[in-house]
PDB file of C-alpha atoms in Angstrom:
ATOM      1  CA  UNK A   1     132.178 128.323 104.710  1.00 30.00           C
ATOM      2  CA  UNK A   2     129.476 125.744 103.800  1.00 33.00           C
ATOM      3  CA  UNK A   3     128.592 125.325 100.254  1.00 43.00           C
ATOM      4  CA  UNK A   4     125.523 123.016  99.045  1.00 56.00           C
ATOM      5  CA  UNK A   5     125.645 122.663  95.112  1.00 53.00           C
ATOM      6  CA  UNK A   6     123.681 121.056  92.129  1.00 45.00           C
ATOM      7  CA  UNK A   7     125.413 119.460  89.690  1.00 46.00           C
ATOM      8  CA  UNK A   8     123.041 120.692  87.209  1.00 49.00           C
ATOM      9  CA  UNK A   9     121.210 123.742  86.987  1.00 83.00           C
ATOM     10  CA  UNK A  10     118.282 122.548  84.329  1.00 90.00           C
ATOM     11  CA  UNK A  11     116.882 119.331  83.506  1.00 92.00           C
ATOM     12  CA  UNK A  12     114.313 118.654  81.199  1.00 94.00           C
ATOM     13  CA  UNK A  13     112.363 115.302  81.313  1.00 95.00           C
ATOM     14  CA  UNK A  14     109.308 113.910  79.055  1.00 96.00           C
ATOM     15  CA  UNK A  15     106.544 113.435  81.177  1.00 96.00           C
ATOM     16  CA  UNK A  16     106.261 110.102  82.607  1.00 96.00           C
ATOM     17  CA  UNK A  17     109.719 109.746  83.009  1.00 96.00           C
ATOM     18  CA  UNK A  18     111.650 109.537  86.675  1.00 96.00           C
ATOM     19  CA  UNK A  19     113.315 112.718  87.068  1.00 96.00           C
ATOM     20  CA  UNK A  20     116.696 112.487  89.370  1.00 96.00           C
ATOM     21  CA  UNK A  21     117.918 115.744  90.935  1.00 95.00           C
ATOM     22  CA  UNK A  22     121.670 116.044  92.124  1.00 93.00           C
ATOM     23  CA  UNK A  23     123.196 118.077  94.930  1.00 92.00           C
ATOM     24  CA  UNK A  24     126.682 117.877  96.451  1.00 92.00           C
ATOM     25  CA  UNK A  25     127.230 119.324 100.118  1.00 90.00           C
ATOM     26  CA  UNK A  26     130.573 120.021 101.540  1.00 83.00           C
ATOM     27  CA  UNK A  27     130.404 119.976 105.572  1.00 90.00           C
ATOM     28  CA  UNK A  28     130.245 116.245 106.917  1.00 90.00           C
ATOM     29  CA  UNK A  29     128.791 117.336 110.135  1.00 92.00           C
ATOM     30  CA  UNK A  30     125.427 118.122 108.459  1.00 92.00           C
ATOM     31  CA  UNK A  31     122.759 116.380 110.144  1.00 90.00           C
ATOM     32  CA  UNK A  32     119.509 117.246 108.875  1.00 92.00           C
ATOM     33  CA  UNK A  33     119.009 117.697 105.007  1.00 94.00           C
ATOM     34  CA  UNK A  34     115.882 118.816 103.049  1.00 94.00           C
ATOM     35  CA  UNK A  35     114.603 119.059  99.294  1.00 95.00           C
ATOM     36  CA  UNK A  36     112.219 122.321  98.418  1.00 95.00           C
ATOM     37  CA  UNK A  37     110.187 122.565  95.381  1.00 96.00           C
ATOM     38  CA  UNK A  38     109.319 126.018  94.333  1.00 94.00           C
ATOM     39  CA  UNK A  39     107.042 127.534  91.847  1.00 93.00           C
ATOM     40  CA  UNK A  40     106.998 130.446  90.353  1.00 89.00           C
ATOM     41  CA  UNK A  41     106.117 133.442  92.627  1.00 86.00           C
ATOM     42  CA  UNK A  42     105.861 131.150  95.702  1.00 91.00           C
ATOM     43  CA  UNK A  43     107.988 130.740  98.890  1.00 93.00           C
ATOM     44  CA  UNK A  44     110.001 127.228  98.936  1.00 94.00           C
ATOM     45  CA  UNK A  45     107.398 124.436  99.377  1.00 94.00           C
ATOM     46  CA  UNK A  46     108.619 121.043 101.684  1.00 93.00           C
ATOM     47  CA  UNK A  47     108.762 118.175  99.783  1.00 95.00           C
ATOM     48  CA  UNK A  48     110.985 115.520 102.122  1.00 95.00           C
ATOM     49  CA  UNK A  49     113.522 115.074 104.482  1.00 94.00           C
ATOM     50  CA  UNK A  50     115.698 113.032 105.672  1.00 95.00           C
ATOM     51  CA  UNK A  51     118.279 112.667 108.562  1.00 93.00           C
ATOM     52  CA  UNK A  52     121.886 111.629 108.532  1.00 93.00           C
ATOM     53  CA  UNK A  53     121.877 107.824 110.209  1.00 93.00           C
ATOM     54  CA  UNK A  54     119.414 107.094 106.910  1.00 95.00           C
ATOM     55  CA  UNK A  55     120.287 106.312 103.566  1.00 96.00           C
ATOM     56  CA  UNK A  56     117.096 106.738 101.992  1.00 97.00           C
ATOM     57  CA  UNK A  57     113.426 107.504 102.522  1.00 97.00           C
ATOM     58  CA  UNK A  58     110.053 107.395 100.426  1.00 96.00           C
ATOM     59  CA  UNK A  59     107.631 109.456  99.974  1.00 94.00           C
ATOM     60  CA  UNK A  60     104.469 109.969  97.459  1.00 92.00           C
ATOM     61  CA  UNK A  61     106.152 109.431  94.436  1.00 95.00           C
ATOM     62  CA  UNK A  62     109.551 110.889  95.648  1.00 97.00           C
ATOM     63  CA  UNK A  63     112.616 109.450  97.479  1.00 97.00           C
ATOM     64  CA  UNK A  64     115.800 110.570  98.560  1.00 97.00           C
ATOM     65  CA  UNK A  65     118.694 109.174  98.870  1.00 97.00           C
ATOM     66  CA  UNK A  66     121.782 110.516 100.740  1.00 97.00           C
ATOM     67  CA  UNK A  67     125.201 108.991 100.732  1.00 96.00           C
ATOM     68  CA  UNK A  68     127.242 110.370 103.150  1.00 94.00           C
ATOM     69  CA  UNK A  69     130.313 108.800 102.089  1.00 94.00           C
ATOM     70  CA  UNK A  70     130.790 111.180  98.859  1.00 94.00           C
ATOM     71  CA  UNK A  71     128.599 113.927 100.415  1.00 94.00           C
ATOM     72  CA  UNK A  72     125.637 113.595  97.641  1.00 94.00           C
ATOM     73  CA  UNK A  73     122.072 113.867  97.855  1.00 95.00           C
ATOM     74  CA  UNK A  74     119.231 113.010  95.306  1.00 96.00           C
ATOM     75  CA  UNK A  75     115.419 113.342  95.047  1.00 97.00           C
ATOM     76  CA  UNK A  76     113.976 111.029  92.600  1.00 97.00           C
ATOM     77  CA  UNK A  77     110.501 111.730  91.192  1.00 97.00           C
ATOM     78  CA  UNK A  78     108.998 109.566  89.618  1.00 97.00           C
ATOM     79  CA  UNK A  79     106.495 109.231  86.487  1.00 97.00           C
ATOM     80  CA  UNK A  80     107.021 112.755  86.225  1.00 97.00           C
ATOM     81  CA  UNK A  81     104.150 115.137  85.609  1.00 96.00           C
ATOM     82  CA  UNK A  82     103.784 118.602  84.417  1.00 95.00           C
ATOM     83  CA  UNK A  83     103.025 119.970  87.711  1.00 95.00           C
ATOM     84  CA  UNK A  84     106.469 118.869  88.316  1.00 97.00           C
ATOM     85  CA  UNK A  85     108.114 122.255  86.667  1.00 96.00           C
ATOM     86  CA  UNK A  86     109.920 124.159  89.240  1.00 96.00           C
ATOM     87  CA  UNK A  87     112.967 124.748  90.843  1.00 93.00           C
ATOM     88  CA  UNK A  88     114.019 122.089  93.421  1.00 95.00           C
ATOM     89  CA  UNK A  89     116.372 123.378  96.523  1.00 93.00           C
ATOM     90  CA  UNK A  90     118.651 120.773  97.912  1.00 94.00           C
ATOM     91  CA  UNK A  91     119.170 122.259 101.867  1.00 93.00           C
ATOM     92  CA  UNK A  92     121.430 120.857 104.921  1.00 93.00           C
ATOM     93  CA  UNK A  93     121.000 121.448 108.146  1.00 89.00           C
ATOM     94  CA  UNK A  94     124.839 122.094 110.068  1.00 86.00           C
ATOM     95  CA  UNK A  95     123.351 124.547 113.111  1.00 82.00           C
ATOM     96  CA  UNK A  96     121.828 126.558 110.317  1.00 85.00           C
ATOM     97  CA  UNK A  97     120.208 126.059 106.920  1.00 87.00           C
ATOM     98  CA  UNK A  98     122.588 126.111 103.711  1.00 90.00           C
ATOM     99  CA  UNK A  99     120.238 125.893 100.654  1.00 91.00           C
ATOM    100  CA  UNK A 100     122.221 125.220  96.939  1.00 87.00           C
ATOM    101  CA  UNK A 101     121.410 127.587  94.000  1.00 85.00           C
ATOM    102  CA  UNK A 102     118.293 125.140  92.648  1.00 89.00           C
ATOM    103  CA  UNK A 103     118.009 123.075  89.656  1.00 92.00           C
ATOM    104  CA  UNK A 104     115.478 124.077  87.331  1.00 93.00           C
ATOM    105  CA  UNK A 105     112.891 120.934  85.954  1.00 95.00           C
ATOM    106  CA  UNK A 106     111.041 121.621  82.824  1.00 95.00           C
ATOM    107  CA  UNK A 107     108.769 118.569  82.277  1.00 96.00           C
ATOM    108  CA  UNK A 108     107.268 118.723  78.417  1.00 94.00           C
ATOM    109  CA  UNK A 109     104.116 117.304  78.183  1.00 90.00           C
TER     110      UNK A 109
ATOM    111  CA  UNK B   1      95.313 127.624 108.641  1.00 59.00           C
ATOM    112  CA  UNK B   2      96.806 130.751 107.046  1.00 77.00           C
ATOM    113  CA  UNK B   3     100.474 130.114 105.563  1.00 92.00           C
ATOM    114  CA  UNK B   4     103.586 132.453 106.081  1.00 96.00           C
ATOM    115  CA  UNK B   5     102.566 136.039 104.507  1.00 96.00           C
ATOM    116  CA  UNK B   6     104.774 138.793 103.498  1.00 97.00           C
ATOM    117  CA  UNK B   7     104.566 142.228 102.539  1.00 97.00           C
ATOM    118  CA  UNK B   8     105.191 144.009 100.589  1.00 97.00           C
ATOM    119  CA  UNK B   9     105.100 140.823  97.645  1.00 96.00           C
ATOM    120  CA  UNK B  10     107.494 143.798  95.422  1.00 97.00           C
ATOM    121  CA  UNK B  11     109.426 146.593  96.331  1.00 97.00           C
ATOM    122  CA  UNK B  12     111.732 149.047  93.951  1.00 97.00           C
ATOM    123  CA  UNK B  13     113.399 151.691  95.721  1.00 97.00           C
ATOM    124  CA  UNK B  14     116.285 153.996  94.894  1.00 97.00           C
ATOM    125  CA  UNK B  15     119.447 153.834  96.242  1.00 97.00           C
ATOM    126  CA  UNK B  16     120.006 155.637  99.734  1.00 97.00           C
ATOM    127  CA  UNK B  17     115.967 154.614 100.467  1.00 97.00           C
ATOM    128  CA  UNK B  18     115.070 152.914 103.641  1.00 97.00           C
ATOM    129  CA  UNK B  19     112.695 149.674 102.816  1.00 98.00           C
ATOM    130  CA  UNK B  20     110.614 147.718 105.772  1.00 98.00           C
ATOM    131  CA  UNK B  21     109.925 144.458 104.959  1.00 98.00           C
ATOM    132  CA  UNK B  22     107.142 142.203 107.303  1.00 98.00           C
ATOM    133  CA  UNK B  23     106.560 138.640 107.665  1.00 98.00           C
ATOM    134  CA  UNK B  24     103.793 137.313 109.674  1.00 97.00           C
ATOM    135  CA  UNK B  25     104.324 133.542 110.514  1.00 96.00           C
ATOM    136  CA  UNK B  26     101.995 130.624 110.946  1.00 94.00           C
ATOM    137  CA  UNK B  27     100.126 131.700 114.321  1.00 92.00           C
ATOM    138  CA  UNK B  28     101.464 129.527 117.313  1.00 90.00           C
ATOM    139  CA  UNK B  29     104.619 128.889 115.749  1.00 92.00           C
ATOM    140  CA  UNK B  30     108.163 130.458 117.591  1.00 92.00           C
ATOM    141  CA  UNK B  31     111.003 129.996 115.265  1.00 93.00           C
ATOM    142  CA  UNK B  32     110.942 132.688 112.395  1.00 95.00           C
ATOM    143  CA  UNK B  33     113.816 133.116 109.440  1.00 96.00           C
ATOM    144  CA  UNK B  34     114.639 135.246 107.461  1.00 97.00           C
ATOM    145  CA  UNK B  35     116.599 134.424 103.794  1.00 96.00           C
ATOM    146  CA  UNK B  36     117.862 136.299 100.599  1.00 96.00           C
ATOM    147  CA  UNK B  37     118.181 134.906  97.492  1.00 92.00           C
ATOM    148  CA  UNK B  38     120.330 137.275  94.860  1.00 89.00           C
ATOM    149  CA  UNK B  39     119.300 136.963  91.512  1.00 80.00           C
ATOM    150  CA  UNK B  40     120.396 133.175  89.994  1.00 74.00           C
ATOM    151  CA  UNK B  41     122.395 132.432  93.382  1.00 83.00           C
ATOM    152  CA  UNK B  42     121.676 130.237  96.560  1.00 86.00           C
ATOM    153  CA  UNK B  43     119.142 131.168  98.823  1.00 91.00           C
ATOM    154  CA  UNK B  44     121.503 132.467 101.950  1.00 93.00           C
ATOM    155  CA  UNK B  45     120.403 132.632 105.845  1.00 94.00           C
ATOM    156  CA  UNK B  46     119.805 136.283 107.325  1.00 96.00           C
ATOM    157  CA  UNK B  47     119.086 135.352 110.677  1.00 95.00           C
ATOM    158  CA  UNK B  48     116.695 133.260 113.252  1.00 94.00           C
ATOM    159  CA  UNK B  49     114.358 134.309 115.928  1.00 95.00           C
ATOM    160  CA  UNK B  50     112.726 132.020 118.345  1.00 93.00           C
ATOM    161  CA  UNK B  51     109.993 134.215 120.083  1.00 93.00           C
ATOM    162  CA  UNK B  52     111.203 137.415 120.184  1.00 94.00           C
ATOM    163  CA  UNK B  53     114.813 136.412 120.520  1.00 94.00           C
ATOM    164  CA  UNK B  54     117.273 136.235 118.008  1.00 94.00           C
ATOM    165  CA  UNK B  55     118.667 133.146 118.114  1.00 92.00           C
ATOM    166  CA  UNK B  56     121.573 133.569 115.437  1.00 92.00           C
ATOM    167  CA  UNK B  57     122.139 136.597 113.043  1.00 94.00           C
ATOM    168  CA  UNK B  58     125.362 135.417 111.715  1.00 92.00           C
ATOM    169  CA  UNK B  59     123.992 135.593 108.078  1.00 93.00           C
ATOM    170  CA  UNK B  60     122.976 139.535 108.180  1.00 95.00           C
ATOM    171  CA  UNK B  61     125.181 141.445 105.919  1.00 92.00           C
ATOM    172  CA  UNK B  62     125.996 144.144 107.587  1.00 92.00           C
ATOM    173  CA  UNK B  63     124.838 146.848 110.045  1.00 93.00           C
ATOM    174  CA  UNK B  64     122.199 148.562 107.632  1.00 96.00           C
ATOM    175  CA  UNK B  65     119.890 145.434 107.842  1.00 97.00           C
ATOM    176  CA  UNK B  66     117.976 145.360 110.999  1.00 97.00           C
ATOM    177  CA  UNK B  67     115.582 142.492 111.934  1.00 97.00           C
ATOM    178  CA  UNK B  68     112.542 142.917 115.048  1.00 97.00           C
ATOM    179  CA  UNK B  69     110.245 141.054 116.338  1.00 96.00           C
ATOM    180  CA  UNK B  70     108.218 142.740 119.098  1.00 85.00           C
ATOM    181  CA  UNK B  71     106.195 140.541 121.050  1.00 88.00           C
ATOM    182  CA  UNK B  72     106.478 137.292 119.556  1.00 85.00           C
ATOM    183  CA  UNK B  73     104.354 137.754 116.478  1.00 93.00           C
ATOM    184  CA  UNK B  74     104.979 139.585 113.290  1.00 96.00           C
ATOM    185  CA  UNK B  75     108.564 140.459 112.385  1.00 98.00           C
ATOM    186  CA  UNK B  76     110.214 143.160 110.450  1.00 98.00           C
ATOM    187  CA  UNK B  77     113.398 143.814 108.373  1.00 98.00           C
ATOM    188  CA  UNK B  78     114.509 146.944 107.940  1.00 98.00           C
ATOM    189  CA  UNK B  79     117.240 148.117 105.344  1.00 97.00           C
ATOM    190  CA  UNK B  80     118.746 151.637 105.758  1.00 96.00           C
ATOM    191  CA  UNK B  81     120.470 152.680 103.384  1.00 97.00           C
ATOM    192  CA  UNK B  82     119.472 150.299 100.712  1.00 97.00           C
ATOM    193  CA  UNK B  83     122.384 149.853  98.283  1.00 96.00           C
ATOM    194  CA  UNK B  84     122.324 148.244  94.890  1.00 96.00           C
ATOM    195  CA  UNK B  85     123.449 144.363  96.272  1.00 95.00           C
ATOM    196  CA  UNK B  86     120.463 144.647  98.482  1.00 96.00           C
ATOM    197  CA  UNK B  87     118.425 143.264  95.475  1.00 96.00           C
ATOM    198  CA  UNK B  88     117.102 139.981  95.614  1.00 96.00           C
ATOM    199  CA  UNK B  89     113.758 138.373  97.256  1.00 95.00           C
ATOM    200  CA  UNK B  90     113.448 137.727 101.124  1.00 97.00           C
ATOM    201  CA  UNK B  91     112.176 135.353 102.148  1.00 97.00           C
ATOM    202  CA  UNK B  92     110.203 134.407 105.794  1.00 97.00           C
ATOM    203  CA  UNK B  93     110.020 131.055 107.039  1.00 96.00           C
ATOM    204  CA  UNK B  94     108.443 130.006 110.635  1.00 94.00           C
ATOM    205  CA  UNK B  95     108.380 126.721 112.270  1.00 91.00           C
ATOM    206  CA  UNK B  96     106.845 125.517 115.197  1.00 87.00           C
ATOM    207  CA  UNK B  97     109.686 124.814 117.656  1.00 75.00           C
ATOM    208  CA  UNK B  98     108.827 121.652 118.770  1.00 64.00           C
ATOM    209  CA  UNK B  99     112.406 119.971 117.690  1.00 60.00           C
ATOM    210  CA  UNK B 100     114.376 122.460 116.246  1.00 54.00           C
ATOM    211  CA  UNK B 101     116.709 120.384 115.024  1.00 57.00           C
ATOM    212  CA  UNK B 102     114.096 118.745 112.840  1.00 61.00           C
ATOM    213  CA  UNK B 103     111.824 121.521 112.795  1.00 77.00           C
ATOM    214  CA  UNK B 104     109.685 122.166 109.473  1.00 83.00           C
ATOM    215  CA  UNK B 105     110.027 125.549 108.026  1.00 89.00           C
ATOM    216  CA  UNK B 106     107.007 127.053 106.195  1.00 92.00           C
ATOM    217  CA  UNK B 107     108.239 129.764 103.800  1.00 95.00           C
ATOM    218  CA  UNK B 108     106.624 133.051 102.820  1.00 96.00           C
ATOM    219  CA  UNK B 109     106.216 133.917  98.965  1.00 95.00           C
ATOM    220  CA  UNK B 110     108.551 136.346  99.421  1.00 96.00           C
ATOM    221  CA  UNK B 111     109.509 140.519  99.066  1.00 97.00           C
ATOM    222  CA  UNK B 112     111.106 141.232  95.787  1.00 96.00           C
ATOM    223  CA  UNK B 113     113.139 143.875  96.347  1.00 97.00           C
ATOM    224  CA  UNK B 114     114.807 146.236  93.437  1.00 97.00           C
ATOM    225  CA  UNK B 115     117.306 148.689  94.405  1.00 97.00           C
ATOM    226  CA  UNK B 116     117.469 151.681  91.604  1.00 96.00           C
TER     227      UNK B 116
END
């Protein structure tokens, strides 16, 4: 079965600092992957995405990489802000959605 | 635009209870999904509708979960019995169906559910 994991389940960063977020995925035919923030007693908000023939994108202060060779996706955030805090979901897309367990990010002020 | 609502946003039922949960998507859009997310674990597929069709249920559990969505709109999950494992929140997502494989879900807040 498909798997989609974080290599760590909290991270703390001082705000103002670039936060990096890990996830491994296991199915190489994955075409389609997405990060999700969510907050406390909220749905999983869309952050960015990005598709399989890319190796990164940009967004407002985030970007994600994804290198396909070791299977590994990232979101970077950077200069970090309180706001931040929440649980980020690493997802791929392989004919259905396989979301990881979520890393938490505590960002202390 | 109203988001993807749920209801009811908590649940806590007894074991042997029957619970209906409802999503109502973003208005226009086709695909709607439904998710689970036990306690400190992933957040797992249930199944996907695209109108009133379901497109793939390969993620529901087992035969006591039973997902509708009559005419398009609104969609329900029914679980009958509910058993203790059945805890966790559900989530709804819809997108809009224009590329599916690309397609932007909007998620619900979420049902917590509590089986007793």
């Amino acid at each position: 079965g498909e798997s989609v994991g974080l290599h760590l389940p909290t991270l703390s960063v001082q705000e103002g600092d670039n936060s990096i977020i890990n996830c491994a995925y296991s199915n190489s035919a994955s075409d389609y992957f997405i990060w999700y923030k969510q907050e406390s007693g909220k749905g999983p908000q869309f952050i960015i995405d990005i598709r399989s023939n890319m190796d990164k994108r940009q967004g407002q202060r985030v970007t994600v990489l994804l290198n396909k060779t070791v299977k590994h996706l990232s979101l970077q955030i950077a200069a970090t802000q309180p706001g931040d805090s929440a649980v980020y979901f690493c997802a791929e897309k392989c004919n259905q959605f396989y979301f990881g367990t979520g890393t938490s990010l505590t960002v202390i002020p | 635009e109203a988001g993807v609502t749920q209801f009811p946003s908590h649940s806590v039922i007894e074991k042997g209870q029957t619970v209906t949960l409802r999503c109502d998507p973003i208005s226009g859009h086709d695909n709607l999904y439904w998710y689970r997310r036990v306690m400190g674990k992933e957040i797992k597929f249930l199944l996907h509708f695209v109108k009133e069709s379901k497109q793939d249920e390969s993620g529901m559990p087992n035969n006591r979960f039973l997902a509708e969505r009559t005419g398009g709109t609104y969609s329900t999950l029914k679980v009958q019995p509910a058993e203790l494992e059945d805890s966790g929140v559900y989530f709804c997502a819809s997108s809009q169906g224009i590329r599916e494989s690309t397609d932007t879900q909007y998620f619900g807040p979420g049902t917590r559910l509590t089986v007793l």
